[in-house]
Tab-separated table of C-alpha atoms in Angstrom:
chain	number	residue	atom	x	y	z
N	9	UNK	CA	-101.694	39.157	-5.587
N	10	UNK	CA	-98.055	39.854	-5.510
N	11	UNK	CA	-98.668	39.611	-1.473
N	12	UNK	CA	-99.479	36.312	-2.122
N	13	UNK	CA	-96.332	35.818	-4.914
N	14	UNK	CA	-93.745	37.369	-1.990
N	15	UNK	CA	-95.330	34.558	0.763
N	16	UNK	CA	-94.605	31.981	-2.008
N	17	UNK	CA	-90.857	32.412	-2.656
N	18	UNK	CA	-90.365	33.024	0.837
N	19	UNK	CA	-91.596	29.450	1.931
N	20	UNK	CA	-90.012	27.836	-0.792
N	21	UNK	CA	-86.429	29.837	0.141
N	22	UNK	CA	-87.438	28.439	3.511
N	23	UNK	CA	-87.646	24.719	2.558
N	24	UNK	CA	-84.624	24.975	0.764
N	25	UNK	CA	-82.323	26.574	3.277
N	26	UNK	CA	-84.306	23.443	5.948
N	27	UNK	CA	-83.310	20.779	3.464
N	28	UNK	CA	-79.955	21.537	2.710
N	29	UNK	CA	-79.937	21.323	-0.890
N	30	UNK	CA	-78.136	22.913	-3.934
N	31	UNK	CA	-80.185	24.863	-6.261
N	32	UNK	CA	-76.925	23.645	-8.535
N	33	UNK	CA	-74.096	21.254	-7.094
N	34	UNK	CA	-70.215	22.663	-7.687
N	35	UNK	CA	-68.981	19.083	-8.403
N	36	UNK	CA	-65.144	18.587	-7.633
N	37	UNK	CA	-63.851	15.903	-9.762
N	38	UNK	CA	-62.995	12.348	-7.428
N	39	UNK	CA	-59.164	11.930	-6.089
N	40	UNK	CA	-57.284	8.813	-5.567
N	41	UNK	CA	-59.210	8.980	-1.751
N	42	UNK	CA	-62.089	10.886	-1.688
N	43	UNK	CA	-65.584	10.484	-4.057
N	44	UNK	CA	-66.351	13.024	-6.676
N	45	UNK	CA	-67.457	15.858	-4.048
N	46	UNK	CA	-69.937	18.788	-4.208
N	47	UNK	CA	-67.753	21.992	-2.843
N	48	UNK	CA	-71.125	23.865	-1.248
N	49	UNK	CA	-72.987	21.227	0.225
N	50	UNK	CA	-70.709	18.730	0.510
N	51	UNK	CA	-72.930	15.976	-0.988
N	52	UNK	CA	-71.029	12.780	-2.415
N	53	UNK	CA	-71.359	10.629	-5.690
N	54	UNK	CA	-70.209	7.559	-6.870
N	55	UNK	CA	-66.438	6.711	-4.998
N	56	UNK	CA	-63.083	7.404	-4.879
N	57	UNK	CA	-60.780	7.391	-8.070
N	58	UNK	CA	-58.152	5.062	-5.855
N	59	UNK	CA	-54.232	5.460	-6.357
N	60	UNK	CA	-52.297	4.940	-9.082
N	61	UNK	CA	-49.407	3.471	-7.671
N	62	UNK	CA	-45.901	3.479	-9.463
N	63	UNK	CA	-43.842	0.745	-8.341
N	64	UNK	CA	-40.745	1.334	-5.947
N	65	UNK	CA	-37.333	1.792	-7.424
N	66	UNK	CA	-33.834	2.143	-6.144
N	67	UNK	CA	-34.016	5.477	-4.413
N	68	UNK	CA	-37.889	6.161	-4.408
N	69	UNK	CA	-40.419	4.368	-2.626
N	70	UNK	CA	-44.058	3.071	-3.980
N	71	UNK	CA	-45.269	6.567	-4.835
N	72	UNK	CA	-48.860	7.464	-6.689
N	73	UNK	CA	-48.645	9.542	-10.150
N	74	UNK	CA	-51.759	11.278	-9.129
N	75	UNK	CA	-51.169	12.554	-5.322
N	76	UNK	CA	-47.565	11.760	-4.442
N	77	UNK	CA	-48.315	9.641	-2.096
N	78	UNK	CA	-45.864	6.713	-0.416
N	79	UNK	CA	-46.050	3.627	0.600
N	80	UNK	CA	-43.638	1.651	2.396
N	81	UNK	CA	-39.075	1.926	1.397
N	82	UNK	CA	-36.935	2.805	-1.714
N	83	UNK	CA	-35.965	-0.608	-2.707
N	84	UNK	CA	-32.218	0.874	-2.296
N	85	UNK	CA	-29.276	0.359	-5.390
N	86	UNK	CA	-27.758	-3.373	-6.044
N	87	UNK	CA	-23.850	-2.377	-6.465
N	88	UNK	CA	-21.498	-3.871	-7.827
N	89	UNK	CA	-17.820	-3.953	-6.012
N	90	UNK	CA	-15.566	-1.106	-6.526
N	91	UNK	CA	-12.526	-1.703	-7.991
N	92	UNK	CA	-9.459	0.582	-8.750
N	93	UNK	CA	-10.249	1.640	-12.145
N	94	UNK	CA	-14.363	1.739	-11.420
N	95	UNK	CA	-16.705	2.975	-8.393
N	96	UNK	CA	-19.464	0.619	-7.626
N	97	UNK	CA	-22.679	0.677	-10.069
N	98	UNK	CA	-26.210	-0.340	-9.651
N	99	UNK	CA	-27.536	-2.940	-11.522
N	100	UNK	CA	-30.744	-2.403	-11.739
N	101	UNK	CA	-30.820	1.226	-12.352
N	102	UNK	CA	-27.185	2.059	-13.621
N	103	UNK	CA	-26.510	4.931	-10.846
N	104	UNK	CA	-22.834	4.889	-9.769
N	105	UNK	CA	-22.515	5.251	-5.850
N	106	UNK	CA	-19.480	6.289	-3.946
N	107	UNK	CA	-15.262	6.704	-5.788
N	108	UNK	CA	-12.923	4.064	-6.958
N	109	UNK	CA	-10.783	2.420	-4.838
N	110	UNK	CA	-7.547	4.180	-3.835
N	111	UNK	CA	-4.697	2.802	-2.484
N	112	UNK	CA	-4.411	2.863	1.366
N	113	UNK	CA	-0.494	2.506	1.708
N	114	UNK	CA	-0.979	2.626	5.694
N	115	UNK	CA	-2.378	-0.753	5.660
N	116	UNK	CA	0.930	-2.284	3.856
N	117	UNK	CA	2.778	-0.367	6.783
N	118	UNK	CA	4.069	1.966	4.154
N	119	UNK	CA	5.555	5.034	6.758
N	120	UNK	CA	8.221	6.972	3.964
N	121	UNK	CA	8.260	10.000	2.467
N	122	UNK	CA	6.859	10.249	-1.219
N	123	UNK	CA	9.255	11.962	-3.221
N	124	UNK	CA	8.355	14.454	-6.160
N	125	UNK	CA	10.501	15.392	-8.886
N	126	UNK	CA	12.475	17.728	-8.545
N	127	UNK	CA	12.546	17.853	-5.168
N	128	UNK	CA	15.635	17.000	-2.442
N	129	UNK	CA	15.259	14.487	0.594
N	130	UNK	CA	17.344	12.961	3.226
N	131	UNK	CA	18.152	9.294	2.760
N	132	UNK	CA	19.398	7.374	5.736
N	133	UNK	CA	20.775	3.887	5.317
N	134	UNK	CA	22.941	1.549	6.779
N	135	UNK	CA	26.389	0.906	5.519
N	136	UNK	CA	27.564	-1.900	7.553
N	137	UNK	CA	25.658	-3.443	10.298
N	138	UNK	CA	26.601	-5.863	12.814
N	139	UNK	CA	24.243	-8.764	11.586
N	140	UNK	CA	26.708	-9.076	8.608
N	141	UNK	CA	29.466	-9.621	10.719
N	142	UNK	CA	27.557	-12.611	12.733
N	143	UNK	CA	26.294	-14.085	9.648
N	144	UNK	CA	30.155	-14.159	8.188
N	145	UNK	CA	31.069	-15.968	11.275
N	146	UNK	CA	28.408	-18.383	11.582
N	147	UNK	CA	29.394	-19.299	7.713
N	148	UNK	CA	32.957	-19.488	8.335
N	149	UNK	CA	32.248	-21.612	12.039
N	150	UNK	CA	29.850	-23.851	9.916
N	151	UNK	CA	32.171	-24.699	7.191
N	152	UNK	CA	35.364	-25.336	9.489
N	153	UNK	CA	33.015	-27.424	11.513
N	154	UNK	CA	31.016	-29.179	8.708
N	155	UNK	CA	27.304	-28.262	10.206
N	156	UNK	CA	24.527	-28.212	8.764
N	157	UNK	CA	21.335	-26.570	9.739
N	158	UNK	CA	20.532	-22.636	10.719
N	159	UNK	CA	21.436	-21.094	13.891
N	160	UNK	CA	19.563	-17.455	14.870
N	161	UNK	CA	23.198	-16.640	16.629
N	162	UNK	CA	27.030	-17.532	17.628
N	163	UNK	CA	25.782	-18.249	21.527
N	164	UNK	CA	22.895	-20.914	19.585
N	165	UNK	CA	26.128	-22.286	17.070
N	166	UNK	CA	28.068	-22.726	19.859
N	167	UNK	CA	26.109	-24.558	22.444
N	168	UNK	CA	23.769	-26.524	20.464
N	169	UNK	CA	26.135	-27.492	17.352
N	170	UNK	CA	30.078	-26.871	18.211
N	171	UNK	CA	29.729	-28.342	21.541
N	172	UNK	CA	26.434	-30.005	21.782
N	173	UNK	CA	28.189	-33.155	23.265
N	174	UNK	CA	30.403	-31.349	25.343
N	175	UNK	CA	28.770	-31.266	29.141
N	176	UNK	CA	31.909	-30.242	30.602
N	177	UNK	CA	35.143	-28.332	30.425
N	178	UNK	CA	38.718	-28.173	32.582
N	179	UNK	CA	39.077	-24.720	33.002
N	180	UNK	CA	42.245	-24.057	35.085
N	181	UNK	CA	43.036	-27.735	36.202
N	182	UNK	CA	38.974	-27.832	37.447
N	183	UNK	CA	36.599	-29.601	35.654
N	184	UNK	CA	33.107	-27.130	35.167
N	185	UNK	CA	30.132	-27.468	33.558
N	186	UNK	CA	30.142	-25.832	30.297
N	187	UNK	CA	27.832	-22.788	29.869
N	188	UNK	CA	27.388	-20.040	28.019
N	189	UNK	CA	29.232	-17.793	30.566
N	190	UNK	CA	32.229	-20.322	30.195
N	191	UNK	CA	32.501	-20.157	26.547
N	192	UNK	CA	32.007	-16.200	26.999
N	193	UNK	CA	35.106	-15.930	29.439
N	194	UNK	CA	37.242	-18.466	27.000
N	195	UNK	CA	36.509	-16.341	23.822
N	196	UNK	CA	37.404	-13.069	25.838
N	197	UNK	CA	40.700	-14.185	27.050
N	198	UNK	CA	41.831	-15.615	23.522
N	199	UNK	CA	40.935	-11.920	21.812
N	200	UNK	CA	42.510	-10.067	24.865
N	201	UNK	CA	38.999	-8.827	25.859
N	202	UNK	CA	37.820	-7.144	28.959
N	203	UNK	CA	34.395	-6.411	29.991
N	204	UNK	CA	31.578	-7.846	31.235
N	205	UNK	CA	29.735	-9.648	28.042
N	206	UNK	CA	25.951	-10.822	28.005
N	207	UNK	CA	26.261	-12.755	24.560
N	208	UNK	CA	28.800	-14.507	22.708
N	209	UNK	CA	27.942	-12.095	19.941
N	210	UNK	CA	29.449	-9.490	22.158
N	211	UNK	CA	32.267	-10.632	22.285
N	212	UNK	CA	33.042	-10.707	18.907
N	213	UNK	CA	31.767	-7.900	17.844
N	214	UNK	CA	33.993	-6.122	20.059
N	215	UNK	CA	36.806	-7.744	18.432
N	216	UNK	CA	35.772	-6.269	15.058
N	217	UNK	CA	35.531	-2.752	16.629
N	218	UNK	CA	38.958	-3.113	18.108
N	219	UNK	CA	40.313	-3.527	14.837
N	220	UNK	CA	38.453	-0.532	13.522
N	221	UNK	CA	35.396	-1.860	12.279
N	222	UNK	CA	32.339	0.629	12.472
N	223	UNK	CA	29.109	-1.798	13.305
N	224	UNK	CA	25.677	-0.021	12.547
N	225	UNK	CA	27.212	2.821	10.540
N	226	UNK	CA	24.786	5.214	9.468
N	227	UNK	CA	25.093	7.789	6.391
N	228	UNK	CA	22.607	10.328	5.381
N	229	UNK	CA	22.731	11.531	1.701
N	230	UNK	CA	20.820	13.953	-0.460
N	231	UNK	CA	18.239	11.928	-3.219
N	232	UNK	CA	16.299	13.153	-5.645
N	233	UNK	CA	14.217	12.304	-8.580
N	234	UNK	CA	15.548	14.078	-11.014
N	235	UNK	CA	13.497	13.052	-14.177
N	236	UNK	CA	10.152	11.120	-14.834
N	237	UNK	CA	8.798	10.830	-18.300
N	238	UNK	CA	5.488	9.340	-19.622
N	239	UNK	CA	5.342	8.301	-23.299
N	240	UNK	CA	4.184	5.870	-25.564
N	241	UNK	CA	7.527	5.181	-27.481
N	242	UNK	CA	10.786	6.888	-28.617
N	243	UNK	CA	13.930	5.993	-30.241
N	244	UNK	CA	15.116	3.859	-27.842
N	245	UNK	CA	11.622	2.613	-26.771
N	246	UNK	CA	9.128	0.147	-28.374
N	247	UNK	CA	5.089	1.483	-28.525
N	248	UNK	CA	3.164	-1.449	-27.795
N	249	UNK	CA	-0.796	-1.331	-28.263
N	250	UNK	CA	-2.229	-0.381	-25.067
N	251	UNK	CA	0.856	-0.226	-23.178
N	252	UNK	CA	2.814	3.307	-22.003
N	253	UNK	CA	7.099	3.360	-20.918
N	254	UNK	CA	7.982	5.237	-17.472
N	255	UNK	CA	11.122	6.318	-16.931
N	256	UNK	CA	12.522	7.396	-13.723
N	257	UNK	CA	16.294	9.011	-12.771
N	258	UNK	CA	17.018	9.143	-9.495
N	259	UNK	CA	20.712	10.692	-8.121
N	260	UNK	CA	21.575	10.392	-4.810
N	261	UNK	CA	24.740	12.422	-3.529
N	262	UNK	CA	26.914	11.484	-0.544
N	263	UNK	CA	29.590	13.446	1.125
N	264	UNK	CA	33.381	11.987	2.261
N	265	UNK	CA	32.293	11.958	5.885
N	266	UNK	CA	31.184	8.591	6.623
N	267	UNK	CA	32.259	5.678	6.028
N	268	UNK	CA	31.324	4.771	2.155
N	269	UNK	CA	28.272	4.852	0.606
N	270	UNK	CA	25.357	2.351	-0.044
N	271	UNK	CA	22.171	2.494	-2.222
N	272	UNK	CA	19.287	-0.385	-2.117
N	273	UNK	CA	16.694	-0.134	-4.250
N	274	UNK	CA	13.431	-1.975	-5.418
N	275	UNK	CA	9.787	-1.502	-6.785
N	276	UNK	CA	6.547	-3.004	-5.228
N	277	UNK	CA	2.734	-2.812	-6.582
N	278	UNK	CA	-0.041	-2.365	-4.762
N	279	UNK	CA	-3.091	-3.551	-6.772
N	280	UNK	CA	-1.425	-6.945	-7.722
N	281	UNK	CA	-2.066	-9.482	-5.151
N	282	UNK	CA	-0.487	-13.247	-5.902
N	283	UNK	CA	-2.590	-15.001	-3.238
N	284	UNK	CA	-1.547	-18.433	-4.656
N	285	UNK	CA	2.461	-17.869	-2.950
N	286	UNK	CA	1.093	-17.826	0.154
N	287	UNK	CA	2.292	-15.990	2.647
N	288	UNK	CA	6.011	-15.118	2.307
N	289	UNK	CA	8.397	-14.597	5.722
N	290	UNK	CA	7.132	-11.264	6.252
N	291	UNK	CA	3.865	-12.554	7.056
N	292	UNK	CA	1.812	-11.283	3.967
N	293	UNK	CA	0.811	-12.185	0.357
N	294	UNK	CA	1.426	-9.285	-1.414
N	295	UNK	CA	2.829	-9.692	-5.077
N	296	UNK	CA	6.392	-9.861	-4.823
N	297	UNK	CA	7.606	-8.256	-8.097
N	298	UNK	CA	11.430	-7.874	-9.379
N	299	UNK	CA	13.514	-6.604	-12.184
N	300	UNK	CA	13.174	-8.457	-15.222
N	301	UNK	CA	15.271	-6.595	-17.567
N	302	UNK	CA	15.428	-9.867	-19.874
N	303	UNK	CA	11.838	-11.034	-19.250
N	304	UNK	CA	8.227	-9.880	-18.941
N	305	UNK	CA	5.619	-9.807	-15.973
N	306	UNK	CA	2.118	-9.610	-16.477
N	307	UNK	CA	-0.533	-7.356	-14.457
N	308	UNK	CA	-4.247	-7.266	-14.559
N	309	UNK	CA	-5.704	-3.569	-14.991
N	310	UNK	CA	-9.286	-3.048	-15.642
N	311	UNK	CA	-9.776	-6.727	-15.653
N	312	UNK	CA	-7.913	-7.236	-18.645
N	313	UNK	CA	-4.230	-8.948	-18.601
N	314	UNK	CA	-1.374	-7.430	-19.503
N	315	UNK	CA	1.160	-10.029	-20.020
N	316	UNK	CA	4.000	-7.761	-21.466
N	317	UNK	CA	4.882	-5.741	-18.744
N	318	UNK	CA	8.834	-4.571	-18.157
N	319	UNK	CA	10.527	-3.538	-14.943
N	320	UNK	CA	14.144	-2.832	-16.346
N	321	UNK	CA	17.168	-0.883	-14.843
N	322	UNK	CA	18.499	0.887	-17.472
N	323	UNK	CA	21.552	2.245	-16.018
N	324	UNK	CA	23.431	2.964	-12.860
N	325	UNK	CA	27.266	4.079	-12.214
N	326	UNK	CA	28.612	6.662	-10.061
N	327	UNK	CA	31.264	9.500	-10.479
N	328	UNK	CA	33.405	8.182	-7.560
N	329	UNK	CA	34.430	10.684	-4.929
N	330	UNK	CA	35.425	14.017	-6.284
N	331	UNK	CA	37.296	16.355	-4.247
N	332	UNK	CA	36.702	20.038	-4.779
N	333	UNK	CA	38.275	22.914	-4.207
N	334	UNK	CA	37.820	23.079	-0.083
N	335	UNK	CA	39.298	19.528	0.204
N	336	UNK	CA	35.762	18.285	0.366
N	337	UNK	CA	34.732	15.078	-1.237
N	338	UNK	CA	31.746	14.199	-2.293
N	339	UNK	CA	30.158	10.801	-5.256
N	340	UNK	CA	27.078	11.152	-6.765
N	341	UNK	CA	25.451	7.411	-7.958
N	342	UNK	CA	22.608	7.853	-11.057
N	343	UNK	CA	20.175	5.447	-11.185
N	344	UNK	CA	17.689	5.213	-14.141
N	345	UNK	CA	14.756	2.956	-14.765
N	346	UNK	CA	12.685	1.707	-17.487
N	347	UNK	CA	8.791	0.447	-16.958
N	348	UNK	CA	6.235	-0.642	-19.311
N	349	UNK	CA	2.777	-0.764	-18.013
N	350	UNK	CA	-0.669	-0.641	-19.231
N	351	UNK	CA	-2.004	2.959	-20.028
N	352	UNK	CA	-2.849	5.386	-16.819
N	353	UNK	CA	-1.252	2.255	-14.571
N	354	UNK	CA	-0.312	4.129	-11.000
N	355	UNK	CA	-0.091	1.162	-8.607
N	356	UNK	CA	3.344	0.518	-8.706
N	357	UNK	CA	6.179	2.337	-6.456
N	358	UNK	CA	9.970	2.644	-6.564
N	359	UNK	CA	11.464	3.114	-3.720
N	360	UNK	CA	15.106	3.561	-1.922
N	361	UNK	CA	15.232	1.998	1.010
N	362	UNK	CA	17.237	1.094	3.996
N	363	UNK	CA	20.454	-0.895	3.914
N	364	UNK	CA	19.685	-3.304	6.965
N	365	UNK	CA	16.534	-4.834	4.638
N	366	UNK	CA	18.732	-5.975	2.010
N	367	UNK	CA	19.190	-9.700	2.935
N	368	UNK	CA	15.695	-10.189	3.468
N	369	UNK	CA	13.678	-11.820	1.324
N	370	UNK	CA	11.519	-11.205	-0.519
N	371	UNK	CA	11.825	-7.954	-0.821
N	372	UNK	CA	8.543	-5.612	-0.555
N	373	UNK	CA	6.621	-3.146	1.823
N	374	UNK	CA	6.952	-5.377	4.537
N	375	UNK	CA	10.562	-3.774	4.480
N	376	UNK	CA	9.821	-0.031	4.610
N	377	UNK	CA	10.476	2.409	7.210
N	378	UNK	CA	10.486	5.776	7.762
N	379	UNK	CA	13.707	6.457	6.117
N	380	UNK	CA	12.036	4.830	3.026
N	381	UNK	CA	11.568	7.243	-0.057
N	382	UNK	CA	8.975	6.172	-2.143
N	383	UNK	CA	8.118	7.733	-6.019
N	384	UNK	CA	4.669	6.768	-7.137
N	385	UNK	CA	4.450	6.414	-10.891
N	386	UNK	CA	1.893	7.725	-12.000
């Protein structure tokens, strides 16, 4: 009997281990690609869960909750354009991308020295320059003559207004053509000039330096800001609702070795654009701001207008030249300014610069150097 019961389990051990089959599956649950699953034999059932896909968003792509898995691109942000005051922003999902605009002075040709406070710098300027003397004469030649119209030089004054109908000229009992070199050799001999001169302009310039004038005199003095405040009122100064006074002192000492002394000033902003000007003689648009001591200006910060804006010089005078004890002499010239912008405004520079830029107009970056000293105020 139990020969017969051991025979028994054996074949049916045997049939099970020919057929493949569980005595009991392990079932392993379905996933988003495969059926529900038996984990010994491998037998199937039924079909797979599928994905459960979670749509794409700015910086993720199409991705499944379940598995993790991806299909296809992040739909990437929609931004907004930086300004100065605010880095660019999604729309869709808020996310801010990227810093606010900052000024790129380079691209204005700004090429100074920024000045802090406290701190001393060279400043080289011009005190008289030979253009000045041309443009006197032209004026003076013009009104004797009664012309009209503008001439670049004396040589262009000359030849195509004082003598624009004159083809010829006795010059020593012979009659000549008249040129440029005659009128040259004429002017010479009347100022007692020798010399071999290219230009008319020559000429007269070396009249002026025979008589002791220095043409293209240079000075270098010591500047400095000396104070810079930020505040929203004081005795002297209004508070106005969303609005903040800068004040600025700047001295600037010279020494009794030159020739005199000069100071040019001016302020310029770099976020204000007046497109509607047009371009000015320099070429660009840029807002061409002045002193308004009487008067307001108005500048748009964080897209809001500010239409009470000041640019005021406050004071200025100078001690004069001083001599100390050494014989030396030496002036010092104070400058102090007043400005009323809106809160945490820092686009706007004062600036000292050269001499030789002072009859151009309008006045801006487009007349800025490397001798320029610029103070941000910020």
């Amino acid at each position: 009997m139990r020969k017969k019961m051991v025979t028994g389990m054996l074949a049916v051990s045997l049939m099970f281990m020919m057929t493949g089959c569980c005595l009991s599956h392990d079932w392993q649950e379905a996933a988003c690609t495969e059926p529900k699953t038996c984990s010994k034999c491998g037998e199937t059932e039924g079909e797979a869960s599928g994905h459960t896909w979670k749509d794409a968003d700015c910086t993720e792509p199409k991705t499944c909750s379940v598995c993790q898995e991806t299909e296809g691109e992040a739909l990437g942000h929609t931004l907004s354009e930086a300004t100065y005051w605010e880095a660019a922003v999604c729309s869709v999902c808020g996310e801010t991308a990227g810093d606010v605009l900052t000024p790129a002075f380079e691209e204005l040709g700004v090429k100074g020295q920024f000045m802090e406070v406290g701190k001393t710098y060279d400043y080289h300027t011009q005190i008289d320059y030979r253009q000045d003397y041309e443009d006197m004469l032209i004026d003076e030649f013009k009104k004797d003559d009664g012309l009209e119209g503008d001439y670049a030089n004396l040589t262009d004054l000359f030849m195509e207004g004082i003598y624009k109908d004159v083809d010829t000229f006795v010059l020593e009992g012979e009659e000549v053509e008249l040129t440029e070199e005659i009128v040259i050799r004429l002017f010479s001999e009347e100022m007692g000039l020798t010399g071999d001169f290219e230009k008319l302009t020559e000429v007269f310039m070396a009249s002026f330096e025979n008589e002791g004038a220095v043409l293209d005199a240079e000075i270098t003095a010591q500047a400095a800001v000396t104070d810079y405040r930020v505040f929203d009122s004081d005795e002297t100064h209004e508070a106005k609702d969303g609005y903040e006074w800068k004040t600025v002192e700047i001295q600037i000492e010279y020494d009794g070795s030159g020739d005199g002394w000069r100071v040019v000033y001016g302020w310029d902003d770099y976020y204000e654009k007046d497109e509607e000007d047009g371009e000015d003689e320099q070429g660009d648009s840029e807002y061409v701001p002045g002193w308004d001591n009487e008067a307001t200006h108005t500048i748009n910060w964080k897209g809001q207008d500010y239409t009470e804006c000041r640019a005021i010089i406050a004071d200025k005078s100078d001690t004069g030249w001083v001599e100390d004890a050494e014989g030396n002499y030496s002036l010092t010239y104070t400058a102090k300014f007043d400005f009323l912008f809106p809160k945490g405004y820092d686009g706007v520079l004062l600036y000292l610069f050269d001499n030789k830029y002072s009859g151009v107009r309008p006045v801006n970056f487009a007349n800025t150097d490397e001798n320029t000293l610029f103070f941000r105020l910020q």
